[in-house]
Amino acid sequence: MEASPSPQQPNTKPTTKRSLMASLMDAATTTLGRSSSFKEDTYHLSSLKPAEAKALQDFKSLLSSHPSDKPLSMWGIPLTQLDSTDERADVVLLKFLRARDFNVRDAHQMLTKCAAWRAEFGADSVVDEELGFKELEGVVAYMHGWDRAGHPVCYNAYGVFKDKGMYERVFGDGDKMEMFLRWRVQVMERGVKMLQFRPGGINSIIQVTDLKDMPKRELRSASKQILNLFQDNYPEMVARKVFVNVPWYFSVFYAMISPFLTERTKSKFVIAREGNVAETLYKYIRPEFVPVQYGGLSLPGDLENGPPKPASEFTIKEAEKVFLEIDGIEAGATITWDLVVGGWDLEYGAEYVPLSEQSYTLSVEKLRKIPATADEPIHNSFTARETGKMVLSIDNSASRKRKVAAYRYFVRKPSM
């Protein structure tokens, strides 16, 4: 049983017009995009430069003088009473060294400050605390799935705080702000617990930050505190930071936070303008792991029952019509399919074509317009009365934009 996209392309292509806002965003994207090809450290000692290897040994020697009655550890990994067979400590120490350009004294100072903060904050136990932010879970900051390389992905979206009532409940005073920061650290610690801390392993997460409707002025203080907290205490824990639904004024926001970021942190940034969210995320995350609100197939709770069925990906060109044909469906079988197109704004329909030439094609879903604002994938089922194929029609002929898309299907054969 196979499904294959079959495009129909008209001879003429529409001309492309560019707005001033699009040009400004292109400039912002280019400025940040130059350094977005971040190469993650493998943490293999053999890959270190001689000066870096020496810095690691010097760092270990410095830590060996730490009082034996006060052993130092980080994320459950001993750092002062080192076991030569435990490579996890090397990974942690290299993170601090990398964050301070392999300056041993600066890295040691950063590590000791981080250890003191973790002890005072209670970071090791915060994961199990009930902090009373149920309404924010799965909305504002949450771990969801993995990228193509296996990194856990953390999503952040602060648009809910445009509601003044919500803002006051969460950030109304200093105590509330502190509790929110504690909750945000809790989410981060959950992500860290998913890491392997071994050379060549998964040693960092991916962050996706949604800037849609984010009240930038109101969240300025919280944003600065979160950035400082994470940069000081979670070095090299983020392999890539993807900004989605980026508005035209992002350059202003970026100018605001830029002084608080290291050059290495800024080198990890990827920018996705409004309308290009799915296309950007698909480069790093498979569609079955991308949440539906970002043009993926993953609904809340989907990942609780094990790995999802992989989706097939394809691209729809501008002014193109594509037919997805799913062949070999037996009489009595039930086919279920999911389909999503990034940015939609096209027409979709579904037909069942019986194998017998004496039978008629059945309209399963009449051709209809799917708006750009659609935030859930197509999900439908059909039970065949006779052998044939399902044909899904995606008509992008009225659009000037290329779009990424994904689909998957399940066939339940008839019971004997």
Coordinates of C-alpha atoms in Angstrom, one line a residue:
M1 CA 0.0 0.0 0.0
E2 CA 1.6 3.3 -1.1
A3 CA 0.8 6.9 -1.0
S4 CA 2.5 9.4 -3.3
P5 CA 2.0 13.1 -4.0
S6 CA 1.2 13.9 -7.6
P7 CA 1.6 17.6 -8.5
Q8 CA -0.2 19.6 -11.2
Q9 CA 1.6 22.8 -12.1
P10 CA 0.2 25.6 -14.3
N11 CA 2.5 27.1 -16.9
T12 CA 2.4 30.6 -15.5
K13 CA 3.6 31.8 -12.1
P14 CA 2.3 34.9 -10.2
T15 CA 4.6 37.7 -9.6
T16 CA 5.8 38.3 -6.0
K17 CA 5.3 41.7 -4.3
R18 CA 7.3 42.6 -1.2
S19 CA 6.1 44.8 1.6
L20 CA 8.3 47.2 3.6
M21 CA 7.5 45.1 6.8
A22 CA 8.7 41.9 5.0
S23 CA 11.9 43.7 3.9
L24 CA 12.6 44.8 7.5
M25 CA 12.0 41.3 8.8
D26 CA 14.4 39.9 6.1
A27 CA 17.0 42.3 7.3
A28 CA 16.5 41.2 11.0
T29 CA 16.5 37.6 10.0
T30 CA 19.7 38.0 8.0
T31 CA 21.4 39.8 10.8
L32 CA 20.7 37.0 13.3
G33 CA 20.8 34.2 10.7
R34 CA 24.5 34.7 9.9
S35 CA 25.4 33.1 13.2
S36 CA 22.6 30.5 13.5
S37 CA 24.7 27.6 12.3
F38 CA 25.7 26.7 15.8
K39 CA 27.8 23.5 16.1
E40 CA 27.1 21.7 19.3
D41 CA 30.0 20.3 21.4
T42 CA 30.4 16.5 21.2
Y43 CA 32.1 16.4 24.6
H44 CA 34.5 13.8 23.3
L45 CA 37.9 14.5 24.9
S46 CA 39.6 13.5 21.7
S47 CA 37.9 16.4 19.9
L48 CA 39.3 19.0 22.3
K49 CA 42.1 21.3 21.2
P50 CA 45.3 21.0 23.3
A51 CA 44.6 24.2 25.2
E52 CA 41.0 23.1 25.9
A53 CA 42.2 19.7 27.2
K54 CA 44.7 21.5 29.5
A55 CA 42.0 23.8 30.8
L56 CA 39.8 20.8 31.7
Q57 CA 42.7 19.2 33.6
D58 CA 43.4 22.4 35.4
F59 CA 39.7 22.8 36.2
K60 CA 39.7 19.3 37.8
S61 CA 42.9 20.0 39.7
L62 CA 41.3 23.2 41.1
L63 CA 38.2 21.3 42.2
S64 CA 40.3 18.6 43.8
S65 CA 41.2 21.1 46.5
H66 CA 37.5 21.5 47.4
P67 CA 36.8 20.6 51.1
S68 CA 36.2 16.8 51.2
D69 CA 33.5 17.3 53.9
K70 CA 31.5 19.5 51.5
P71 CA 31.4 17.5 48.2
L72 CA 30.3 19.5 45.2
S73 CA 27.8 18.0 42.7
M74 CA 25.6 19.3 39.9
W75 CA 22.4 17.6 38.6
G76 CA 23.3 14.6 40.7
I77 CA 26.8 14.3 39.2
P78 CA 29.8 14.4 41.6
L79 CA 32.3 17.1 40.6
T80 CA 34.9 17.1 43.4
Q81 CA 35.3 13.4 44.3
L82 CA 35.8 12.3 40.8
D83 CA 35.6 8.8 39.5
S84 CA 37.9 8.4 36.5
T85 CA 35.3 6.2 34.8
D86 CA 32.5 8.7 35.2
E87 CA 32.5 10.8 32.0
R88 CA 29.4 12.8 33.1
A89 CA 31.6 15.1 35.2
D90 CA 33.7 16.0 32.1
V91 CA 30.5 17.0 30.3
V92 CA 29.4 19.2 33.1
L93 CA 32.8 20.8 33.5
L94 CA 33.1 21.4 29.8
K95 CA 29.8 23.2 29.8
F96 CA 31.1 25.7 32.3
L97 CA 34.4 26.0 30.5
R98 CA 32.8 26.6 27.2
A99 CA 30.5 29.2 28.7
R100 CA 33.6 31.1 29.8
D101 CA 35.8 30.6 26.8
F102 CA 37.9 28.0 28.6
N103 CA 39.1 30.5 31.2
V104 CA 39.5 28.2 34.2
R105 CA 39.3 30.9 36.9
D106 CA 36.1 32.3 35.4
A107 CA 34.5 28.9 34.9
H108 CA 35.3 27.9 38.5
Q109 CA 33.8 31.1 39.7
M110 CA 30.7 30.5 37.6
L111 CA 30.4 26.9 38.9
T112 CA 30.7 27.8 42.5
K113 CA 28.2 30.6 42.2
C114 CA 25.8 28.2 40.4
A115 CA 26.2 25.6 43.2
A116 CA 25.5 28.2 45.8
W117 CA 22.4 29.4 43.9
R118 CA 21.1 25.8 43.5
A119 CA 21.6 25.1 47.2
E120 CA 19.8 28.4 48.2
F121 CA 17.1 28.0 45.6
G122 CA 16.5 24.3 46.3
A123 CA 16.9 23.5 42.6
D124 CA 17.4 19.8 43.1
S125 CA 14.0 19.3 44.7
V126 CA 12.0 21.9 42.7
V127 CA 10.8 19.3 40.1
D128 CA 8.6 17.6 42.7
E129 CA 7.0 20.8 44.1
E130 CA 3.4 21.8 43.6
L131 CA 3.6 25.4 42.7
G132 CA 0.0 26.1 41.7
F133 CA 0.4 27.0 38.0
K134 CA -1.8 24.4 36.5
E135 CA -3.3 27.0 34.1
L136 CA 0.1 27.7 32.7
E137 CA 1.2 24.1 32.1
G138 CA 1.1 23.1 28.5
V139 CA 0.6 26.7 27.5
V140 CA 3.3 29.1 28.8
A141 CA 6.3 26.7 29.2
Y142 CA 6.4 23.0 28.7
M143 CA 8.5 20.1 27.5
H144 CA 7.0 18.4 24.4
G145 CA 8.7 15.8 22.2
W146 CA 12.2 15.8 20.6
D147 CA 14.0 17.3 17.6
R148 CA 15.4 15.2 14.8
A149 CA 18.7 14.7 16.6
G150 CA 17.0 13.6 19.8
H151 CA 17.1 16.8 21.9
P152 CA 14.1 17.4 24.2
V153 CA 12.1 20.4 23.1
C154 CA 10.8 23.1 25.4
Y155 CA 8.1 25.4 24.2
N156 CA 7.6 28.9 25.6
A157 CA 4.6 31.2 24.8
Y158 CA 3.7 34.3 26.7
G159 CA 0.8 35.6 24.7
V160 CA -1.7 34.6 27.5
F161 CA -0.3 37.5 29.5
K162 CA -1.8 40.1 27.2
D163 CA -4.9 39.4 29.4
K164 CA -4.5 41.9 32.3
G165 CA -6.2 39.6 34.7
M166 CA -3.9 36.7 34.0
Y167 CA -0.9 39.1 34.2
E168 CA -1.9 40.3 37.6
R169 CA -2.5 36.8 38.9
V170 CA 1.0 35.7 37.9
F171 CA 3.1 38.9 38.1
G172 CA 1.0 41.1 40.3
D173 CA 3.7 41.6 43.0
G174 CA 7.3 40.6 43.9
D175 CA 6.2 37.4 45.6
K176 CA 4.2 36.3 42.6
M177 CA 7.1 37.0 40.3
E178 CA 9.4 34.9 42.5
M179 CA 7.0 32.0 42.4
F180 CA 6.7 32.3 38.6
L181 CA 10.5 32.2 38.3
R182 CA 10.5 29.1 40.5
W183 CA 8.0 27.4 38.3
R184 CA 10.0 28.3 35.2
V185 CA 13.1 26.8 36.8
Q186 CA 11.0 23.7 37.5
V187 CA 10.2 23.3 33.8
M188 CA 13.9 23.8 32.9
E189 CA 14.9 21.2 35.5
R190 CA 12.5 18.7 34.0
G191 CA 14.2 19.2 30.6
V192 CA 17.7 18.8 32.2
K193 CA 16.6 15.5 33.7
M194 CA 16.0 14.2 30.2
L195 CA 19.6 14.8 29.2
Q196 CA 22.3 12.0 29.2
F197 CA 25.4 13.9 30.2
R198 CA 27.7 11.6 28.2
P199 CA 30.2 12.3 25.4
G200 CA 28.4 12.0 22.1
G201 CA 25.0 11.8 23.8
I202 CA 22.1 14.2 24.2
N203 CA 23.4 16.9 26.4
S204 CA 21.2 19.9 25.7
I205 CA 17.6 20.9 24.8
I206 CA 16.0 22.9 22.1
Q207 CA 13.9 26.0 23.0
V208 CA 11.0 27.3 20.9
T209 CA 9.8 30.7 21.9
D210 CA 6.5 32.0 20.5
L211 CA 6.4 35.8 20.4
K212 CA 2.8 36.0 19.2
D213 CA 0.8 38.6 21.3
M214 CA 3.7 38.7 23.8
P215 CA 3.2 41.9 25.9
K216 CA 6.9 43.0 25.6
R217 CA 6.7 46.0 27.9
E218 CA 4.9 44.2 30.8
L219 CA 7.2 41.2 30.6
R220 CA 10.5 43.1 30.3
S221 CA 11.4 42.5 34.0
A222 CA 10.5 38.8 33.9
S223 CA 12.3 38.3 30.6
K224 CA 15.5 39.8 32.0
Q225 CA 15.4 37.8 35.2
I226 CA 14.8 34.5 33.3
L227 CA 17.6 35.2 30.8
N228 CA 20.0 36.1 33.6
L229 CA 19.0 33.1 35.7
F230 CA 19.4 30.6 32.8
Q231 CA 22.5 32.0 31.4
D232 CA 24.3 32.0 34.8
N233 CA 23.1 28.6 36.0
Y234 CA 22.4 26.5 32.9
P235 CA 25.5 26.9 30.7
E236 CA 25.4 25.2 27.3
M237 CA 22.0 23.6 28.1
V238 CA 20.4 25.0 25.0
A239 CA 21.6 23.8 21.6
R240 CA 19.3 26.0 19.6
K241 CA 16.7 28.7 20.4
V242 CA 14.0 29.1 17.7
F243 CA 11.8 32.2 17.8
V244 CA 8.4 31.7 16.0
N245 CA 5.6 34.1 15.1
V246 CA 8.2 36.9 15.1
P247 CA 6.5 40.3 14.6
W248 CA 8.1 43.1 12.6
Y249 CA 9.2 44.9 15.8
F250 CA 11.4 42.0 16.9
S251 CA 14.5 44.0 16.2
V252 CA 13.4 46.3 19.1
F253 CA 12.9 43.3 21.4
Y254 CA 16.2 41.8 20.3
A255 CA 18.0 45.1 21.0
M256 CA 16.5 45.0 24.5
I257 CA 17.7 41.5 25.4
S258 CA 20.9 41.4 23.4
P259 CA 23.1 43.0 26.1
F260 CA 22.2 40.2 28.5
L261 CA 23.2 37.4 26.1
T262 CA 26.7 36.1 25.3
E263 CA 27.8 35.9 21.7
R264 CA 27.7 32.1 21.9
T265 CA 24.1 32.2 23.0
K266 CA 23.1 34.6 20.2
S267 CA 24.8 32.2 17.7
K268 CA 22.1 29.6 18.5
F269 CA 19.2 31.8 17.4
V270 CA 16.8 30.9 14.6
I271 CA 14.1 33.3 13.5
A272 CA 10.7 32.3 12.0
R273 CA 8.5 35.1 10.8
E274 CA 4.7 34.9 11.1
G275 CA 3.5 32.5 8.4
N276 CA 6.8 30.6 8.3
V277 CA 6.5 28.7 11.6
A278 CA 5.9 25.2 10.3
E279 CA 8.5 25.5 7.6
T280 CA 11.1 26.6 10.1
L281 CA 10.2 24.0 12.8
Y282 CA 10.2 21.1 10.3
K283 CA 13.8 21.7 9.6
Y284 CA 14.6 20.7 13.2
I285 CA 11.6 18.7 14.4
R286 CA 9.5 16.0 12.7
P287 CA 5.9 17.0 12.2
E288 CA 4.5 14.3 14.4
F289 CA 6.3 16.0 17.3
V290 CA 5.4 19.6 16.4
P291 CA 2.3 20.8 18.3
V292 CA -0.8 21.4 16.2
Q293 CA -0.8 25.2 16.9
Y294 CA 2.5 25.4 15.1
G295 CA 1.5 23.5 12.0
G296 CA 2.3 20.0 13.3
L297 CA 0.3 16.8 14.0
S298 CA 0.9 16.5 17.8
L299 CA -2.1 17.0 20.0
P300 CA -1.8 17.5 23.8
G301 CA -1.4 14.2 25.5
D302 CA -0.4 12.4 22.2
L303 CA 3.1 11.5 23.5
E304 CA 1.9 10.0 26.7
N305 CA 1.0 6.7 25.0
G306 CA 4.4 6.1 23.4
P307 CA 6.1 7.3 20.1
P308 CA 3.6 8.6 17.5
K309 CA 3.3 7.1 14.0
P310 CA 5.8 8.9 11.8
A311 CA 4.4 11.3 9.2
S312 CA 5.5 11.7 5.5
E313 CA 6.6 15.2 4.6
F314 CA 6.3 16.9 1.3
T315 CA 6.4 20.5 -0.2
I316 CA 3.6 22.2 -2.1
K317 CA 5.0 24.7 -4.5
E318 CA 3.3 28.0 -5.3
A319 CA 0.4 27.7 -7.6
E320 CA 0.5 23.9 -7.4
K321 CA -2.1 21.3 -7.0
V322 CA -1.1 18.0 -5.3
F323 CA -2.9 14.7 -5.1
L324 CA -2.0 12.2 -2.4
E325 CA -3.1 8.7 -3.5
I326 CA -3.3 5.9 -1.0
D327 CA -3.6 2.6 -2.9
G328 CA -4.5 -1.0 -2.1
I329 CA -7.4 -0.4 0.3
E330 CA -9.4 -3.6 0.7
A331 CA -13.2 -3.8 0.8
G332 CA -14.4 -3.4 4.4
A333 CA -11.1 -1.8 5.5
T334 CA -11.2 1.5 7.4
I335 CA -8.6 4.2 6.6
T336 CA -7.9 7.1 9.0
W337 CA -5.7 10.0 7.9
D338 CA -4.1 13.1 9.3
L339 CA -3.0 16.0 7.1
V340 CA -1.5 19.4 7.9
V341 CA -0.1 22.2 5.7
G342 CA 1.9 25.0 7.1
G343 CA 0.1 28.3 6.6
W344 CA -2.9 26.5 4.9
D345 CA -4.8 29.1 2.8
L346 CA -5.7 26.6 0.2
E347 CA -8.4 24.2 -0.8
Y348 CA -8.7 20.6 0.4
G349 CA -10.9 17.6 -0.5
A350 CA -11.0 13.8 -0.4
E351 CA -12.4 11.2 -2.8
Y352 CA -12.5 7.4 -2.8
V353 CA -11.9 5.8 -6.2
P354 CA -13.0 2.2 -6.5
L355 CA -10.9 -0.2 -8.4
S356 CA -13.8 -1.4 -10.5
E357 CA -14.5 0.7 -13.6
Q358 CA -18.2 0.0 -13.2
S359 CA -18.2 1.8 -9.8
Y360 CA -18.5 5.5 -9.1
T361 CA -16.0 7.8 -7.4
L362 CA -17.3 8.8 -3.9
S363 CA -16.9 12.3 -2.5
V364 CA -15.6 11.8 1.1
E365 CA -14.9 15.4 1.8
K366 CA -16.1 18.1 -0.6
L367 CA -13.4 20.5 -1.7
R368 CA -13.3 23.4 0.8
K369 CA -11.2 26.4 1.7
I370 CA -8.9 25.9 4.6
P371 CA -8.0 29.3 6.1
A372 CA -4.5 30.4 7.1
T373 CA -5.8 30.6 10.7
A374 CA -6.6 26.9 10.9
D375 CA -4.8 25.6 13.9
E376 CA -5.6 21.9 13.8
P377 CA -4.8 19.2 11.2
I378 CA -7.4 17.4 9.1
H379 CA -8.4 14.2 10.8
N380 CA -10.9 11.8 9.2
S381 CA -11.9 8.2 8.6
F382 CA -13.6 6.2 5.9
T383 CA -14.7 2.6 5.6
A384 CA -14.5 1.2 2.1
R385 CA -17.3 -0.9 0.7
E386 CA -15.1 -2.1 -2.2
T387 CA -11.4 -2.2 -3.1
G388 CA -9.9 1.1 -4.2
K389 CA -7.8 4.1 -3.3
M390 CA -8.2 7.3 -1.3
V391 CA -7.2 10.5 -3.1
L392 CA -6.5 13.6 -1.0
S393 CA -6.5 16.8 -3.0
I394 CA -4.5 19.9 -1.9
D395 CA -5.0 22.9 -4.2
N396 CA -2.5 25.7 -3.7
S397 CA -3.0 27.1 -7.2
A398 CA -4.3 30.5 -5.8
S399 CA -1.3 31.0 -3.6
R400 CA 2.0 32.6 -4.3
K401 CA 3.7 30.8 -1.4
R402 CA 5.5 27.5 -1.1
K403 CA 4.3 25.5 1.8
V404 CA 5.5 22.5 3.8
A405 CA 3.0 19.7 4.6
A406 CA 2.8 16.3 6.3
Y407 CA 0.4 13.4 6.4
R408 CA 0.0 9.9 7.8
Y409 CA -2.6 7.2 7.6
F410 CA -3.7 4.1 9.3
V411 CA -5.5 1.2 7.7
R412 CA -7.5 -1.2 9.8
K413 CA -8.3 -4.3 7.7
P414 CA -11.7 -5.9 7.8
S415 CA -12.2 -8.5 10.5
M416 CA -12.5 -12.0 9.1

